[in-house]
Amino acid sequence: AWNMLGSGDYGFVAAHQAFPRAKAAARRALELDPFLAEAWNALGWATTVYEWDAREGERNYRRAIEINPGYAPAHHWLSMNLTLRKLWTAALQQISVARELDPLSPIIHCDNAWILNRARRHEGALESCRTALELDPNFAVAHWNRGQALRGLGRIEEAVEAFSCAAGLDDRNPVFLAALGHAHAAAGHTSAARRLLGRLQDTARTGYVPPHAMVILHIGLGEHDRALDWLEKALAARTDFMVEAPTDPILDPIRGSPRFEELVRQVGFGG
């Protein structure tokens, strides 16, 4: 639960509040039962996205699979670790195993789309999103992933519609709102994008908004220096967005700039 609350895809709890608790709970579970696949899997997530240790995270996931080869989440989460390292073939193999083990899981189909989007295979990502939405038409994450695929294909107005669906189903999620704002800006709806930026700024005065939500919106508005300022804050906060930076298409407009490359270098994630 703490792993998911701290996940940058949802943006509900700051990383430093969530992931140490997730790791402590996983460690305690392993003290009680060292052969608990679920605990090794939970430890793998915190190790990968908070400690920024790709290889140790992979070892934890593979230990979970060794204990219980039929445990779909271990194959699922291992596929994400491999994706973040651009090991596309291995990642798709693992998510395929997860789909075979749990074919009715919308989130597994969504994360198949997530992998394909990062590999710039957006048509395949759309197909995975269609499958997820057939299983649950009100699954906000599926609409969000669909929006990313449509954005990657240059179908911006359709992306606005998809992100609007995601935000309409879960309007507390700052990442969905940021993605919608980015799409509005790309479509030329600058006033709508700025309204969403203002909404997130208001929320941040009394609650938590992950720094990368601001990164996403400022990139959409073409304010790259402001985006990089917020990316520095994401680095300081140890958000999992930083391990996603090398593969996330939304960062392409600032990729290659000296500031961006230095921030990615400081994370040191990979291998």
PDB file of C-alpha atoms in Angstrom:
ATOM      1  CA  ALA A   1       0.000   0.000   0.000  1.00  0.00           C
ATOM      2  CA  TRP A   2       2.813   2.446   0.833  1.00  0.00           C
ATOM      3  CA  ASN A   3       4.529   1.591  -2.459  1.00  0.00           C
ATOM      4  CA  MET A   4       1.410   2.572  -4.378  1.00  0.00           C
ATOM      5  CA  LEU A   5       0.730   5.705  -2.311  1.00  0.00           C
ATOM      6  CA  GLY A   6       4.255   6.892  -3.059  1.00  0.00           C
ATOM      7  CA  SER A   7       4.126   5.990  -6.745  1.00  0.00           C
ATOM      8  CA  GLY A   8       4.594   8.964  -9.027  1.00  0.00           C
ATOM      9  CA  ASP A   9       1.767   7.748 -11.244  1.00  0.00           C
ATOM     10  CA  TYR A  10      -0.668   8.625  -8.470  1.00  0.00           C
ATOM     11  CA  GLY A  11       1.128  11.351  -6.549  1.00  0.00           C
ATOM     12  CA  PHE A  12      -0.686  11.085  -3.237  1.00  0.00           C
ATOM     13  CA  VAL A  13       2.203  10.818  -0.717  1.00  0.00           C
ATOM     14  CA  ALA A  14       5.749  12.169  -0.831  1.00  0.00           C
ATOM     15  CA  ALA A  15       8.412   9.571  -1.582  1.00  0.00           C
ATOM     16  CA  HIS A  16      10.293  10.095   1.690  1.00  0.00           C
ATOM     17  CA  GLN A  17       7.097   9.418   3.629  1.00  0.00           C
ATOM     18  CA  ALA A  18       5.983   6.367   1.674  1.00  0.00           C
ATOM     19  CA  PHE A  19       8.922   4.258   0.559  1.00  0.00           C
ATOM     20  CA  PRO A  20      10.852   3.884   3.837  1.00  0.00           C
ATOM     21  CA  ARG A  21       7.600   2.621   5.367  1.00  0.00           C
ATOM     22  CA  ALA A  22       7.111   0.243   2.456  1.00  0.00           C
ATOM     23  CA  LYS A  23      10.638  -1.101   2.858  1.00  0.00           C
ATOM     24  CA  ALA A  24      10.245  -1.484   6.633  1.00  0.00           C
ATOM     25  CA  ALA A  25       6.989  -3.400   6.218  1.00  0.00           C
ATOM     26  CA  ALA A  26       8.523  -5.681   3.601  1.00  0.00           C
ATOM     27  CA  ARG A  27      11.554  -6.345   5.812  1.00  0.00           C
ATOM     28  CA  ARG A  28       9.315  -7.148   8.774  1.00  0.00           C
ATOM     29  CA  ALA A  29       7.279  -9.536   6.628  1.00  0.00           C
ATOM     30  CA  LEU A  30      10.487 -11.301   5.571  1.00  0.00           C
ATOM     31  CA  GLU A  31      11.551 -11.631   9.206  1.00  0.00           C
ATOM     32  CA  LEU A  32       8.274 -13.448   9.792  1.00  0.00           C
ATOM     33  CA  ASP A  33       8.518 -15.510   6.606  1.00  0.00           C
ATOM     34  CA  PRO A  34      11.629 -15.317   4.393  1.00  0.00           C
ATOM     35  CA  PHE A  35       9.830 -17.345   1.720  1.00  0.00           C
ATOM     36  CA  LEU A  36       7.035 -14.822   1.129  1.00  0.00           C
ATOM     37  CA  ALA A  37       7.056 -13.840  -2.538  1.00  0.00           C
ATOM     38  CA  GLU A  38       4.802 -10.838  -1.919  1.00  0.00           C
ATOM     39  CA  ALA A  39       7.308  -9.348   0.524  1.00  0.00           C
ATOM     40  CA  TRP A  40      10.268  -9.762  -1.828  1.00  0.00           C
ATOM     41  CA  ASN A  41       8.169  -8.127  -4.543  1.00  0.00           C
ATOM     42  CA  ALA A  42       7.248  -5.171  -2.327  1.00  0.00           C
ATOM     43  CA  LEU A  43      10.891  -4.774  -1.353  1.00  0.00           C
ATOM     44  CA  GLY A  44      11.832  -4.799  -5.039  1.00  0.00           C
ATOM     45  CA  TRP A  45       9.602  -1.823  -5.774  1.00  0.00           C
ATOM     46  CA  ALA A  46      10.958   0.364  -2.973  1.00  0.00           C
ATOM     47  CA  THR A  47      14.528  -0.606  -3.848  1.00  0.00           C
ATOM     48  CA  THR A  48      14.024   0.193  -7.523  1.00  0.00           C
ATOM     49  CA  VAL A  49      12.118   3.467  -7.380  1.00  0.00           C
ATOM     50  CA  TYR A  50      13.324   5.037  -4.104  1.00  0.00           C
ATOM     51  CA  GLU A  51      16.826   3.721  -3.585  1.00  0.00           C
ATOM     52  CA  TRP A  52      17.430   3.935  -7.337  1.00  0.00           C
ATOM     53  CA  ASP A  53      19.162   0.563  -7.313  1.00  0.00           C
ATOM     54  CA  ALA A  54      18.086  -1.221 -10.481  1.00  0.00           C
ATOM     55  CA  ARG A  55      20.103  -4.386 -10.012  1.00  0.00           C
ATOM     56  CA  GLU A  56      19.140  -4.942  -6.378  1.00  0.00           C
ATOM     57  CA  GLY A  57      15.512  -4.316  -7.287  1.00  0.00           C
ATOM     58  CA  GLU A  58      15.759  -6.930 -10.025  1.00  0.00           C
ATOM     59  CA  ARG A  59      17.296  -9.422  -7.590  1.00  0.00           C
ATOM     60  CA  ASN A  60      14.378  -8.928  -5.210  1.00  0.00           C
ATOM     61  CA  TYR A  61      11.824  -9.467  -7.975  1.00  0.00           C
ATOM     62  CA  ARG A  62      13.601 -12.581  -9.206  1.00  0.00           C
ATOM     63  CA  ARG A  63      13.706 -13.955  -5.668  1.00  0.00           C
ATOM     64  CA  ALA A  64       9.915 -13.514  -5.530  1.00  0.00           C
ATOM     65  CA  ILE A  65       9.577 -15.372  -8.846  1.00  0.00           C
ATOM     66  CA  GLU A  66      11.903 -18.130  -7.650  1.00  0.00           C
ATOM     67  CA  ILE A  67       9.686 -18.655  -4.610  1.00  0.00           C
ATOM     68  CA  ASN A  68       6.404 -18.428  -6.538  1.00  0.00           C
ATOM     69  CA  PRO A  69       6.699 -18.503 -10.352  1.00  0.00           C
ATOM     70  CA  GLY A  70       2.930 -18.122 -10.638  1.00  0.00           C
ATOM     71  CA  TYR A  71       2.804 -14.797  -8.790  1.00  0.00           C
ATOM     72  CA  ALA A  72       1.830 -12.351 -11.545  1.00  0.00           C
ATOM     73  CA  PRO A  73       2.764  -9.088  -9.759  1.00  0.00           C
ATOM     74  CA  ALA A  74       6.424 -10.149  -9.533  1.00  0.00           C
ATOM     75  CA  HIS A  75       6.637 -10.625 -13.303  1.00  0.00           C
ATOM     76  CA  HIS A  76       4.644  -7.400 -13.742  1.00  0.00           C
ATOM     77  CA  TRP A  77       6.872  -5.251 -11.525  1.00  0.00           C
ATOM     78  CA  LEU A  78      10.058  -6.839 -12.839  1.00  0.00           C
ATOM     79  CA  SER A  79       8.938  -5.808 -16.336  1.00  0.00           C
ATOM     80  CA  MET A  80       8.805  -2.190 -15.165  1.00  0.00           C
ATOM     81  CA  ASN A  81      12.285  -2.377 -13.665  1.00  0.00           C
ATOM     82  CA  LEU A  82      13.577  -3.706 -17.000  1.00  0.00           C
ATOM     83  CA  THR A  83      11.698  -1.015 -18.932  1.00  0.00           C
ATOM     84  CA  LEU A  84      13.338   1.751 -16.930  1.00  0.00           C
ATOM     85  CA  ARG A  85      16.680   0.294 -18.066  1.00  0.00           C
ATOM     86  CA  LYS A  86      15.567   0.168 -21.729  1.00  0.00           C
ATOM     87  CA  LEU A  87      15.700  -3.641 -21.743  1.00  0.00           C
ATOM     88  CA  TRP A  88      12.629  -3.724 -23.963  1.00  0.00           C
ATOM     89  CA  THR A  89      12.627  -7.371 -25.063  1.00  0.00           C
ATOM     90  CA  ALA A  90      13.091  -8.731 -21.551  1.00  0.00           C
ATOM     91  CA  ALA A  91      10.482  -6.306 -20.197  1.00  0.00           C
ATOM     92  CA  LEU A  92       7.879  -7.365 -22.750  1.00  0.00           C
ATOM     93  CA  GLN A  93       8.616 -11.030 -22.035  1.00  0.00           C
ATOM     94  CA  GLN A  94       7.963 -10.525 -18.324  1.00  0.00           C
ATOM     95  CA  ILE A  95       4.753  -8.529 -18.794  1.00  0.00           C
ATOM     96  CA  SER A  96       3.591 -11.226 -21.225  1.00  0.00           C
ATOM     97  CA  VAL A  97       4.035 -13.845 -18.485  1.00  0.00           C
ATOM     98  CA  ALA A  98       2.083 -11.604 -16.103  1.00  0.00           C
ATOM     99  CA  ARG A  99      -0.759 -11.303 -18.646  1.00  0.00           C
ATOM    100  CA  GLU A 100      -0.884 -15.073 -19.085  1.00  0.00           C
ATOM    101  CA  LEU A 101      -1.037 -15.592 -15.320  1.00  0.00           C
ATOM    102  CA  ASP A 102      -3.658 -12.875 -14.733  1.00  0.00           C
ATOM    103  CA  PRO A 103      -5.417 -12.084 -18.031  1.00  0.00           C
ATOM    104  CA  LEU A 104      -8.280 -10.195 -16.362  1.00  0.00           C
ATOM    105  CA  SER A 105      -6.043  -7.607 -14.676  1.00  0.00           C
ATOM    106  CA  PRO A 106      -6.600  -4.140 -16.168  1.00  0.00           C
ATOM    107  CA  ILE A 107      -3.419  -2.731 -14.619  1.00  0.00           C
ATOM    108  CA  ILE A 108      -1.238  -5.409 -16.210  1.00  0.00           C
ATOM    109  CA  HIS A 109      -2.653  -4.564 -19.643  1.00  0.00           C
ATOM    110  CA  CYS A 110      -2.155  -0.868 -18.841  1.00  0.00           C
ATOM    111  CA  ASP A 111       1.462  -1.397 -17.944  1.00  0.00           C
ATOM    112  CA  ASN A 112       1.979  -3.355 -21.136  1.00  0.00           C
ATOM    113  CA  ALA A 113       0.865  -0.115 -22.786  1.00  0.00           C
ATOM    114  CA  TRP A 114       3.198   1.849 -20.487  1.00  0.00           C
ATOM    115  CA  ILE A 115       6.158  -0.230 -21.704  1.00  0.00           C
ATOM    116  CA  LEU A 116       5.156   0.143 -25.347  1.00  0.00           C
ATOM    117  CA  ASN A 117       4.702   3.901 -24.977  1.00  0.00           C
ATOM    118  CA  ARG A 118       8.224   4.200 -23.600  1.00  0.00           C
ATOM    119  CA  ALA A 119       9.535   2.118 -26.468  1.00  0.00           C
ATOM    120  CA  ARG A 120       7.687   4.564 -28.787  1.00  0.00           C
ATOM    121  CA  ARG A 121       5.419   1.753 -30.005  1.00  0.00           C
ATOM    122  CA  HIS A 122       2.245   3.762 -29.534  1.00  0.00           C
ATOM    123  CA  GLU A 123      -0.128   1.771 -31.772  1.00  0.00           C
ATOM    124  CA  GLY A 124       0.561  -1.354 -29.721  1.00  0.00           C
ATOM    125  CA  ALA A 125       0.010   0.668 -26.567  1.00  0.00           C
ATOM    126  CA  LEU A 126      -3.422   1.726 -27.825  1.00  0.00           C
ATOM    127  CA  GLU A 127      -4.370  -1.919 -28.346  1.00  0.00           C
ATOM    128  CA  SER A 128      -3.384  -2.795 -24.773  1.00  0.00           C
ATOM    129  CA  CYS A 129      -5.420   0.138 -23.491  1.00  0.00           C
ATOM    130  CA  ARG A 130      -8.439  -1.083 -25.466  1.00  0.00           C
ATOM    131  CA  THR A 131      -8.139  -4.460 -23.742  1.00  0.00           C
ATOM    132  CA  ALA A 132      -7.902  -2.819 -20.317  1.00  0.00           C
ATOM    133  CA  LEU A 133     -10.952  -0.651 -21.016  1.00  0.00           C
ATOM    134  CA  GLU A 134     -12.949  -3.659 -22.195  1.00  0.00           C
ATOM    135  CA  LEU A 135     -12.262  -5.174 -18.765  1.00  0.00           C
ATOM    136  CA  ASP A 136     -13.103  -1.930 -16.931  1.00  0.00           C
ATOM    137  CA  PRO A 137     -14.370   1.089 -18.898  1.00  0.00           C
ATOM    138  CA  ASN A 138     -14.008   3.274 -15.794  1.00  0.00           C
ATOM    139  CA  PHE A 139     -10.362   2.455 -15.122  1.00  0.00           C
ATOM    140  CA  ALA A 140      -8.731   5.884 -15.015  1.00  0.00           C
ATOM    141  CA  VAL A 141      -5.185   4.575 -15.480  1.00  0.00           C
ATOM    142  CA  ALA A 142      -6.199   2.999 -18.795  1.00  0.00           C
ATOM    143  CA  HIS A 143      -7.541   6.325 -20.085  1.00  0.00           C
ATOM    144  CA  TRP A 144      -4.307   8.020 -18.932  1.00  0.00           C
ATOM    145  CA  ASN A 145      -2.127   5.479 -20.752  1.00  0.00           C
ATOM    146  CA  ARG A 146      -4.347   5.810 -23.812  1.00  0.00           C
ATOM    147  CA  GLY A 147      -3.808   9.552 -23.708  1.00  0.00           C
ATOM    148  CA  GLN A 148      -0.051   9.047 -23.658  1.00  0.00           C
ATOM    149  CA  ALA A 149      -0.254   6.791 -26.718  1.00  0.00           C
ATOM    150  CA  LEU A 150      -2.436   9.273 -28.600  1.00  0.00           C
ATOM    151  CA  ARG A 151      -0.100  12.116 -27.677  1.00  0.00           C
ATOM    152  CA  GLY A 152       2.827  10.080 -29.000  1.00  0.00           C
ATOM    153  CA  LEU A 153       0.975   9.575 -32.283  1.00  0.00           C
ATOM    154  CA  GLY A 154       0.300  13.298 -32.607  1.00  0.00           C
ATOM    155  CA  ARG A 155      -3.463  12.848 -32.170  1.00  0.00           C
ATOM    156  CA  ILE A 156      -3.592  15.683 -29.675  1.00  0.00           C
ATOM    157  CA  GLU A 157      -7.316  16.443 -29.513  1.00  0.00           C
ATOM    158  CA  GLU A 158      -8.009  12.749 -28.902  1.00  0.00           C
ATOM    159  CA  ALA A 159      -5.322  12.793 -26.207  1.00  0.00           C
ATOM    160  CA  VAL A 160      -7.100  15.714 -24.535  1.00  0.00           C
ATOM    161  CA  GLU A 161     -10.294  13.653 -24.509  1.00  0.00           C
ATOM    162  CA  ALA A 162      -8.525  10.613 -23.033  1.00  0.00           C
ATOM    163  CA  PHE A 163      -6.783  12.614 -20.309  1.00  0.00           C
ATOM    164  CA  SER A 164     -10.100  14.362 -19.575  1.00  0.00           C
ATOM    165  CA  CYS A 165     -11.657  10.935 -18.986  1.00  0.00           C
ATOM    166  CA  ALA A 166      -8.831   9.966 -16.620  1.00  0.00           C
ATOM    167  CA  ALA A 167      -9.080  13.223 -14.690  1.00  0.00           C
ATOM    168  CA  GLY A 168     -12.877  13.022 -14.616  1.00  0.00           C
ATOM    169  CA  LEU A 169     -12.710   9.577 -13.039  1.00  0.00           C
ATOM    170  CA  ASP A 170     -10.004  10.575 -10.547  1.00  0.00           C
ATOM    171  CA  ASP A 171      -9.805  14.340 -10.209  1.00  0.00           C
ATOM    172  CA  ARG A 172      -7.641  14.115  -7.087  1.00  0.00           C
ATOM    173  CA  ASN A 173      -4.728  12.689  -9.053  1.00  0.00           C
ATOM    174  CA  PRO A 174      -2.304  15.554  -9.784  1.00  0.00           C
ATOM    175  CA  VAL A 175      -0.471  13.563 -12.458  1.00  0.00           C
ATOM    176  CA  PHE A 176      -3.671  13.073 -14.463  1.00  0.00           C
ATOM    177  CA  LEU A 177      -4.411  16.796 -14.177  1.00  0.00           C
ATOM    178  CA  ALA A 178      -0.873  17.654 -15.274  1.00  0.00           C
ATOM    179  CA  ALA A 179      -1.119  15.333 -18.282  1.00  0.00           C
ATOM    180  CA  LEU A 180      -4.405  16.961 -19.236  1.00  0.00           C
ATOM    181  CA  GLY A 181      -2.828  20.398 -18.928  1.00  0.00           C
ATOM    182  CA  HIS A 182       0.112  19.338 -21.067  1.00  0.00           C
ATOM    183  CA  ALA A 183      -2.247  18.054 -23.766  1.00  0.00           C
ATOM    184  CA  HIS A 184      -4.308  21.243 -23.649  1.00  0.00           C
ATOM    185  CA  ALA A 185      -1.127  23.269 -24.164  1.00  0.00           C
ATOM    186  CA  ALA A 186      -0.068  21.053 -27.081  1.00  0.00           C
ATOM    187  CA  ALA A 187      -3.500  21.557 -28.632  1.00  0.00           C
ATOM    188  CA  GLY A 188      -3.187  25.331 -28.310  1.00  0.00           C
ATOM    189  CA  HIS A 189      -5.622  25.580 -25.397  1.00  0.00           C
ATOM    190  CA  THR A 190      -3.197  27.685 -23.377  1.00  0.00           C
ATOM    191  CA  SER A 191      -5.773  29.202 -21.035  1.00  0.00           C
ATOM    192  CA  ALA A 192      -7.068  25.745 -20.094  1.00  0.00           C
ATOM    193  CA  ALA A 193      -3.513  24.577 -19.418  1.00  0.00           C
ATOM    194  CA  ARG A 194      -2.825  27.583 -17.209  1.00  0.00           C
ATOM    195  CA  ARG A 195      -6.040  27.024 -15.273  1.00  0.00           C
ATOM    196  CA  LEU A 196      -4.875  23.493 -14.458  1.00  0.00           C
ATOM    197  CA  LEU A 197      -1.452  24.800 -13.477  1.00  0.00           C
ATOM    198  CA  GLY A 198      -3.148  27.255 -11.129  1.00  0.00           C
ATOM    199  CA  ARG A 199      -5.293  24.488  -9.684  1.00  0.00           C
ATOM    200  CA  LEU A 200      -2.221  22.401  -8.869  1.00  0.00           C
ATOM    201  CA  GLN A 201      -0.483  25.420  -7.378  1.00  0.00           C
ATOM    202  CA  ASP A 202      -3.522  26.001  -5.138  1.00  0.00           C
ATOM    203  CA  THR A 203      -3.553  22.341  -4.087  1.00  0.00           C
ATOM    204  CA  ALA A 204       0.159  22.487  -3.245  1.00  0.00           C
ATOM    205  CA  ARG A 205      -0.480  25.243  -0.691  1.00  0.00           C
ATOM    206  CA  THR A 206      -2.392  22.867   1.573  1.00  0.00           C
ATOM    207  CA  GLY A 207      -1.567  19.382   0.300  1.00  0.00           C
ATOM    208  CA  TYR A 208       0.958  17.347  -1.631  1.00  0.00           C
ATOM    209  CA  VAL A 209       1.590  17.739  -5.339  1.00  0.00           C
ATOM    210  CA  PRO A 210       4.581  15.813  -6.714  1.00  0.00           C
ATOM    211  CA  PRO A 211       7.221  18.018  -8.360  1.00  0.00           C
ATOM    212  CA  HIS A 212       6.985  16.148 -11.647  1.00  0.00           C
ATOM    213  CA  ALA A 213       3.377  17.254 -12.105  1.00  0.00           C
ATOM    214  CA  MET A 214       4.783  20.771 -12.467  1.00  0.00           C
ATOM    215  CA  VAL A 215       7.526  19.477 -14.774  1.00  0.00           C
ATOM    216  CA  ILE A 216       4.894  18.011 -17.097  1.00  0.00           C
ATOM    217  CA  LEU A 217       2.805  21.175 -17.231  1.00  0.00           C
ATOM    218  CA  HIS A 218       5.721  23.548 -17.767  1.00  0.00           C
ATOM    219  CA  ILE A 219       7.058  21.381 -20.596  1.00  0.00           C
ATOM    220  CA  GLY A 220       3.637  21.526 -22.230  1.00  0.00           C
ATOM    221  CA  LEU A 221       3.663  25.308 -21.941  1.00  0.00           C
ATOM    222  CA  GLY A 222       7.141  25.454 -23.472  1.00  0.00           C
ATOM    223  CA  GLU A 223       8.664  26.780 -20.233  1.00  0.00           C
ATOM    224  CA  HIS A 224      11.674  24.498 -20.231  1.00  0.00           C
ATOM    225  CA  ASP A 225      13.762  26.343 -17.637  1.00  0.00           C
ATOM    226  CA  ARG A 226      10.855  26.202 -15.191  1.00  0.00           C
ATOM    227  CA  ALA A 227      10.434  22.506 -15.989  1.00  0.00           C
ATOM    228  CA  LEU A 228      14.099  21.898 -15.196  1.00  0.00           C
ATOM    229  CA  ASP A 229      13.766  23.859 -11.945  1.00  0.00           C
ATOM    230  CA  TRP A 230      10.992  21.483 -10.904  1.00  0.00           C
ATOM    231  CA  LEU A 231      12.997  18.479 -12.089  1.00  0.00           C
ATOM    232  CA  GLU A 232      15.726  19.533  -9.670  1.00  0.00           C
ATOM    233  CA  LYS A 233      13.096  19.500  -6.926  1.00  0.00           C
ATOM    234  CA  ALA A 234      12.030  16.015  -8.025  1.00  0.00           C
ATOM    235  CA  LEU A 235      15.641  14.880  -7.673  1.00  0.00           C
ATOM    236  CA  ALA A 236      15.912  16.371  -4.179  1.00  0.00           C
ATOM    237  CA  ALA A 237      12.623  14.686  -3.201  1.00  0.00           C
ATOM    238  CA  ARG A 238      13.809  11.308  -4.564  1.00  0.00           C
ATOM    239  CA  THR A 239      10.605  10.816  -6.534  1.00  0.00           C
ATOM    240  CA  ASP A 240      10.380   7.765  -8.764  1.00  0.00           C
ATOM    241  CA  PHE A 241       9.914  10.115 -11.715  1.00  0.00           C
ATOM    242  CA  MET A 242      13.688  10.481 -11.731  1.00  0.00           C
ATOM    243  CA  VAL A 243      14.247   6.827 -12.605  1.00  0.00           C
ATOM    244  CA  GLU A 244      11.645   7.234 -15.336  1.00  0.00           C
ATOM    245  CA  ALA A 245      13.380  10.275 -16.841  1.00  0.00           C
ATOM    246  CA  PRO A 246      15.622   8.380 -19.303  1.00  0.00           C
ATOM    247  CA  THR A 247      12.611   6.723 -20.979  1.00  0.00           C
ATOM    248  CA  ASP A 248       9.621   9.065 -20.549  1.00  0.00           C
ATOM    249  CA  PRO A 249       8.605  10.591 -23.915  1.00  0.00           C
ATOM    250  CA  ILE A 250       7.112  13.634 -22.202  1.00  0.00           C
ATOM    251  CA  LEU A 251      10.650  14.768 -21.335  1.00  0.00           C
ATOM    252  CA  ASP A 252      11.890  14.638 -24.933  1.00  0.00           C
ATOM    253  CA  PRO A 253      11.754  18.450 -25.368  1.00  0.00           C
ATOM    254  CA  ILE A 254      14.381  18.914 -22.632  1.00  0.00           C
ATOM    255  CA  ARG A 255      16.322  15.721 -23.238  1.00  0.00           C
ATOM    256  CA  GLY A 256      19.888  16.430 -24.261  1.00  0.00           C
ATOM    257  CA  SER A 257      20.136  19.756 -22.449  1.00  0.00           C
ATOM    258  CA  PRO A 258      23.145  19.916 -20.103  1.00  0.00           C
ATOM    259  CA  ARG A 259      20.970  20.495 -17.023  1.00  0.00           C
ATOM    260  CA  PHE A 260      18.758  17.519 -17.828  1.00  0.00           C
ATOM    261  CA  GLU A 261      21.640  15.172 -18.503  1.00  0.00           C
ATOM    262  CA  GLU A 262      23.367  16.189 -15.283  1.00  0.00           C
ATOM    263  CA  LEU A 263      20.235  15.491 -13.247  1.00  0.00           C
ATOM    264  CA  VAL A 264      19.892  12.038 -14.827  1.00  0.00           C
ATOM    265  CA  ARG A 265      23.587  11.384 -14.157  1.00  0.00           C
ATOM    266  CA  GLN A 266      23.097  12.177 -10.472  1.00  0.00           C
ATOM    267  CA  VAL A 267      20.385   9.532 -10.200  1.00  0.00           C
ATOM    268  CA  GLY A 268      22.835   6.917 -11.446  1.00  0.00           C
ATOM    269  CA  PHE A 269      20.043   4.489 -12.242  1.00  0.00           C
ATOM    270  CA  GLY A 270      20.544   1.713 -14.760  1.00  0.00           C
ATOM    271  CA  GLY A 271      22.684  -1.322 -15.392  1.00  0.00           C
TER     272      GLY A 271
END
